[in-house]
PDB file of C-alpha atoms in Angstrom:
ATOM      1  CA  UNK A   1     -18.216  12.318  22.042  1.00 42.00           C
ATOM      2  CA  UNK A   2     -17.583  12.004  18.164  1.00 58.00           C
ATOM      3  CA  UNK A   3     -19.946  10.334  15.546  1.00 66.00           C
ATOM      4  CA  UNK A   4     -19.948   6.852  14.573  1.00 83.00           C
ATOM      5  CA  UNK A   5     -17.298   5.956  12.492  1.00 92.00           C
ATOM      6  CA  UNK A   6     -18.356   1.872  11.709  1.00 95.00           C
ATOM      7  CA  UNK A   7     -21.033  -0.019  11.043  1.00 97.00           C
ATOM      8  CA  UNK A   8     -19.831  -3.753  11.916  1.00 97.00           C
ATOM      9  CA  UNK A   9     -22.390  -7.010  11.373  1.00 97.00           C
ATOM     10  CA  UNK A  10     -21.593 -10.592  11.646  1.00 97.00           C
ATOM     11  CA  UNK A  11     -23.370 -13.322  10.740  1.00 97.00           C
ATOM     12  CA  UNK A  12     -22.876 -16.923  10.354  1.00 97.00           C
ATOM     13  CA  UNK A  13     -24.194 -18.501   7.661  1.00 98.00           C
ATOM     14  CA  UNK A  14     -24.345 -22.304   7.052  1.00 97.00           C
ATOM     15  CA  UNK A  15     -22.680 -22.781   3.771  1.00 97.00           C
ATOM     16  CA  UNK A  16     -18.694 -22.763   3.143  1.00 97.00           C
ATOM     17  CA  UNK A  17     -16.780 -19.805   1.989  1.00 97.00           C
ATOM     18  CA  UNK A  18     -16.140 -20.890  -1.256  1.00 97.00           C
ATOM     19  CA  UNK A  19     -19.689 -20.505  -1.413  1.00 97.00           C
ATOM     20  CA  UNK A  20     -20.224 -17.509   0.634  1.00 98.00           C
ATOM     21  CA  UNK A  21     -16.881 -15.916  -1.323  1.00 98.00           C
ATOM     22  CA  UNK A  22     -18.863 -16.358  -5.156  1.00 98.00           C
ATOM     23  CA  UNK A  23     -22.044 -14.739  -3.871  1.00 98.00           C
ATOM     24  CA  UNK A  24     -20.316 -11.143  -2.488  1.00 98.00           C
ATOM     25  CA  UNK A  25     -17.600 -11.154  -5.317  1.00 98.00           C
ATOM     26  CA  UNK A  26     -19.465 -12.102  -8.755  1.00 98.00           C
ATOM     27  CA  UNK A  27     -21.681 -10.171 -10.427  1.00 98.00           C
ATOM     28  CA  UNK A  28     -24.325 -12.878 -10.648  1.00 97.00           C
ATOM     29  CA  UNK A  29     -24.188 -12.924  -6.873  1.00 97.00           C
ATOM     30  CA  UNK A  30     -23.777  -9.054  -5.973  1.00 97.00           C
ATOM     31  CA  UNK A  31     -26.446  -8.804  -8.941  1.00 96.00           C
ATOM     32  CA  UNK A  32     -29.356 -10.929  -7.162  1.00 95.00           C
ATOM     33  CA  UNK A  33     -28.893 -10.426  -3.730  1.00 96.00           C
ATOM     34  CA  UNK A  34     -27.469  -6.831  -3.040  1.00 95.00           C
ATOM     35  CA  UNK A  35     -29.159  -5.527  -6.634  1.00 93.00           C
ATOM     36  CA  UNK A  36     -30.971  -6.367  -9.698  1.00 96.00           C
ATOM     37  CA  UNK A  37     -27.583  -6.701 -11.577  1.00 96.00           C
ATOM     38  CA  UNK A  38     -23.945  -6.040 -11.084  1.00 97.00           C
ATOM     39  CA  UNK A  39     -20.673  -6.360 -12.866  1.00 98.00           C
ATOM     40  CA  UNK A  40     -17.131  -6.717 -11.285  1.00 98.00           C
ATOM     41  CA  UNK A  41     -13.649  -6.339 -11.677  1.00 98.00           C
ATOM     42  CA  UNK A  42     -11.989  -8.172  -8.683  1.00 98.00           C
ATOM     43  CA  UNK A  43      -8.783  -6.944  -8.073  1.00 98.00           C
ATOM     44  CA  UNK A  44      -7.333  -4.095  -6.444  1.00 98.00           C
ATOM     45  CA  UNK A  45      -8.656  -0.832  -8.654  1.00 98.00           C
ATOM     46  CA  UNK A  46     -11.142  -2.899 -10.537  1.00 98.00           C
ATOM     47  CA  UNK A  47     -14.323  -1.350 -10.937  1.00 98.00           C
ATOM     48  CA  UNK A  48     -17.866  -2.237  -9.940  1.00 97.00           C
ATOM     49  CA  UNK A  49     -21.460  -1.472 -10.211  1.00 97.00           C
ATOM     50  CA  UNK A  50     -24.641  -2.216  -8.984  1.00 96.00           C
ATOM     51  CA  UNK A  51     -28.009  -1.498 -10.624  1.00 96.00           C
ATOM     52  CA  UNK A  52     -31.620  -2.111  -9.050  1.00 93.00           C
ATOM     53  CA  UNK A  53     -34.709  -2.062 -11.304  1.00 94.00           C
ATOM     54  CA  UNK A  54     -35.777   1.241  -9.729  1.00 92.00           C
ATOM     55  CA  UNK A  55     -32.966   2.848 -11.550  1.00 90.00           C
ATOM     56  CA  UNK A  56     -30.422   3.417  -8.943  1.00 90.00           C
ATOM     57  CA  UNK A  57     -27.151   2.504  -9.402  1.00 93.00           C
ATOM     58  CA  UNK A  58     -23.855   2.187  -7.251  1.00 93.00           C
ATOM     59  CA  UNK A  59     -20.386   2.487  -8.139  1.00 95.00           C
ATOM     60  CA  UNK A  60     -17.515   1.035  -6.381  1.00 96.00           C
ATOM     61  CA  UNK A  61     -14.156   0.667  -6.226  1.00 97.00           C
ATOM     62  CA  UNK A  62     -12.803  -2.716  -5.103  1.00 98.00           C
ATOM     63  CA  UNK A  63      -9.468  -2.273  -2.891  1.00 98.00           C
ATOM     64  CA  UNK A  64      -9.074  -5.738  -1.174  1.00 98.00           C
ATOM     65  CA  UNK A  65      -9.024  -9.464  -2.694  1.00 98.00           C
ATOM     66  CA  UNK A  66      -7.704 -12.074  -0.883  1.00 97.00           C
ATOM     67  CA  UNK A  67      -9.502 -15.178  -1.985  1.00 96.00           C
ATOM     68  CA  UNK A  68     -11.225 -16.148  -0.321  1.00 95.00           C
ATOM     69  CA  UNK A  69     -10.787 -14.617   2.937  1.00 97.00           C
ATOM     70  CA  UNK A  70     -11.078 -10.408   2.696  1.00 98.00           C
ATOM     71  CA  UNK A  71     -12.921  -8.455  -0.116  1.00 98.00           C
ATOM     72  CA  UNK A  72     -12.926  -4.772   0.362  1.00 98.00           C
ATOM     73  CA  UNK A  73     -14.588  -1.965  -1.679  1.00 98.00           C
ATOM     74  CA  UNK A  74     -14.949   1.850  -1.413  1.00 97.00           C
ATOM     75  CA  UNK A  75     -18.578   3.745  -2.808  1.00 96.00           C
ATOM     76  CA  UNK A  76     -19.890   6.737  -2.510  1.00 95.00           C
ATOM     77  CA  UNK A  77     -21.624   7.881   0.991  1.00 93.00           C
ATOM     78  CA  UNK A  78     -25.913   7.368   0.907  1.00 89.00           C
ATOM     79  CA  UNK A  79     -27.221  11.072   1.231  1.00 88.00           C
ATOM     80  CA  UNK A  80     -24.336  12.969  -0.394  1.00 90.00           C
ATOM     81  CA  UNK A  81     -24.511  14.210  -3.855  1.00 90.00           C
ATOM     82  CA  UNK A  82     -23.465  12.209  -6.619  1.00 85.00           C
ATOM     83  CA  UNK A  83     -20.676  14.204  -7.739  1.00 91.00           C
ATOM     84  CA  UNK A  84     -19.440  14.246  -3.306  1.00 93.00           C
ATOM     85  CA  UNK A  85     -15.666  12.239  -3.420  1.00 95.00           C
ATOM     86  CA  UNK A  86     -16.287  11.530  -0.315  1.00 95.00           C
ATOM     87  CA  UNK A  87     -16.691   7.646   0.224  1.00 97.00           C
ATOM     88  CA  UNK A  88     -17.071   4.783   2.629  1.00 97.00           C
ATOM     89  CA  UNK A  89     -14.750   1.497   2.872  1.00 98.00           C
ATOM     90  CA  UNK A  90     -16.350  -1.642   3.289  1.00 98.00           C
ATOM     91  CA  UNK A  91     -15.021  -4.948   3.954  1.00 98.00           C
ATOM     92  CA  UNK A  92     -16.314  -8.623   4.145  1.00 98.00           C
ATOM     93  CA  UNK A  93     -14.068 -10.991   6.653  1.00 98.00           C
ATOM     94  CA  UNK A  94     -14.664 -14.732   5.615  1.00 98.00           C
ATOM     95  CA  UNK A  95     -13.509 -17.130   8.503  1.00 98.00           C
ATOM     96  CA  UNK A  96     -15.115 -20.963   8.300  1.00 98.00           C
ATOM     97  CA  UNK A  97     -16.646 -21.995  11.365  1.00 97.00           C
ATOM     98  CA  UNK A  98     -17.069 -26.263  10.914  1.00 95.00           C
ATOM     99  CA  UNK A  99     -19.241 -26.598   7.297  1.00 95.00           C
ATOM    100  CA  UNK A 100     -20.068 -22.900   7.524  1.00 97.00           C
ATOM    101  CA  UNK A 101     -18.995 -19.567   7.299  1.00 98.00           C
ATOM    102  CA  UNK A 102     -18.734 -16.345   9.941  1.00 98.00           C
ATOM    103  CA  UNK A 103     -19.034 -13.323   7.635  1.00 98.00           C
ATOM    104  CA  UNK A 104     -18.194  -9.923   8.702  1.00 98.00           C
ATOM    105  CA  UNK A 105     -19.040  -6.918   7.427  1.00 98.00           C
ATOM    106  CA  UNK A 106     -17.269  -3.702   8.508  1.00 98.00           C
ATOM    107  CA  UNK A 107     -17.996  -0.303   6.780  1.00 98.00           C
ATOM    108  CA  UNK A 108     -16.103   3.019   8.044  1.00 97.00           C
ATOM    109  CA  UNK A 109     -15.585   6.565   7.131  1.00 95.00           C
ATOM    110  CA  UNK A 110     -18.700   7.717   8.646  1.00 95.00           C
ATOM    111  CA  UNK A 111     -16.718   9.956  10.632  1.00 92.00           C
ATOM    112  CA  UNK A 112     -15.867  12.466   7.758  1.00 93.00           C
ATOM    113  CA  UNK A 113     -19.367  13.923   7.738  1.00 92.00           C
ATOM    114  CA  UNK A 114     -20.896  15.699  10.377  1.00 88.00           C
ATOM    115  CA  UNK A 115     -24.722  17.152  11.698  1.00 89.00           C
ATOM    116  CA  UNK A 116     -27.292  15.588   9.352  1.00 91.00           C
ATOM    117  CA  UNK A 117     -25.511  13.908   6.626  1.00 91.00           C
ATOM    118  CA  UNK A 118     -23.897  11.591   8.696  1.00 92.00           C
ATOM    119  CA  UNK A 119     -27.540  11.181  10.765  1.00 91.00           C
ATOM    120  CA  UNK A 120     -28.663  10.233   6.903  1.00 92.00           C
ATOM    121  CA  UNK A 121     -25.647   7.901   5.809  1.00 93.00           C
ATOM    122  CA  UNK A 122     -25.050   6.145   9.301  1.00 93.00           C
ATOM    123  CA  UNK A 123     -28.403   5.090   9.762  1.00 93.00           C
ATOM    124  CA  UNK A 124     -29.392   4.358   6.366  1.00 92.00           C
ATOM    125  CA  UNK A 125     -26.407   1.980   5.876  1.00 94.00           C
ATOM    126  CA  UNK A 126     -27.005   0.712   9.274  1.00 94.00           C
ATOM    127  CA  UNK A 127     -30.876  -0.311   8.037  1.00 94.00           C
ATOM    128  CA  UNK A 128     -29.483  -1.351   4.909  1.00 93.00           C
ATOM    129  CA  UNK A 129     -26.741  -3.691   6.153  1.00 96.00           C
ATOM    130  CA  UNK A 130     -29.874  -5.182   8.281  1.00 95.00           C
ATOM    131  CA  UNK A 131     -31.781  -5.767   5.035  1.00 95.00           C
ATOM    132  CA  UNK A 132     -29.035  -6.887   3.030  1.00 96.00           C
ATOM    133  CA  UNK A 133     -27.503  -9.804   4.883  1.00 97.00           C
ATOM    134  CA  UNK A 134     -31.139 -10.775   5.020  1.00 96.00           C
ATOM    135  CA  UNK A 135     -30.583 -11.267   1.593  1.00 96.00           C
ATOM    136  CA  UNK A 136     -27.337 -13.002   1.496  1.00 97.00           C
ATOM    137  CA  UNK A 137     -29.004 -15.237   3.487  1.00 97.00           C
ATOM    138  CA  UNK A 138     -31.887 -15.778   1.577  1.00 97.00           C
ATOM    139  CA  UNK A 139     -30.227 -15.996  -1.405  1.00 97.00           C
ATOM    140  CA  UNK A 140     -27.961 -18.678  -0.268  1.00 97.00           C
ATOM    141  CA  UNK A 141     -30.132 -21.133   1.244  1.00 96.00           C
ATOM    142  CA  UNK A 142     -32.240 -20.961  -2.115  1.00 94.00           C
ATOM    143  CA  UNK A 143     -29.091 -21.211  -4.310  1.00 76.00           C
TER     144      UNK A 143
END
């Protein structure tokens, strides 16, 4: 049996994509729900960053926009080195559901590491994907 290669959430939200689409694709969004500030190119190649007041910081890549449906990125794999190519995609799936919204979010690539860094990666993203819709949700019911 091979490792893991996804990490796939859904949740449904009750507020309309538009809504849902601003909050994972702007940096005022990205910047108070997944960190303590972001900035963002959105198109394909644009770049991206999170920071969080602890001092981390996340680069991405974004690969997918279709508004306001499918937003993909690619960033670097939790538990490698900084300076490891090596990266995950991730992708949010938009589809309205009456006044609401089903969001998706798929992340793959966890199949490229093996033994204990992809223990470290796949089951840190999969606690942090836990935590971070939490957010989203949070965040949108207050906004």
């Amino acid at each position: 049996m091979g490792f893991p290669d996804r990490i796939e959430r859904t949740v449904e939200l009750a507020h309309p994509p538009q809504k849902v689409w601003a909050a994972i694709t702007t940096a005022e969004g990205l910047g108070t729900w997944f960190g303590n500030e972001a900035r963002i190119d959105l198109r394909p190649g644009g770049e991206a960053w999170m920071r969080w007041d602890e001092g981390d910081r996340q680069d991405l890549r974004v690969e997918r926009v279709e508004e306001p449906r499918i937003f993909g990125f690619t960033w670097p794999i939790y538990g490698l080195a900084a300076d490891d190519p090596r990266r995950t995609y991730v992708e949010f799936t938009l589809e309205p559901v009456g006044t609401g919204t089903r969001l998706t979010v798929v992340e793959t690539g966890f199949a490229q590491l093996d033994g204990e860094a992809h223990k470290t990666a796949h089951s840190g993203n999969v606690d942090g994907w836990m935590k971070e819709l939490g957010e989203l949700v949070t965040y949108l019911d207050a906004a």
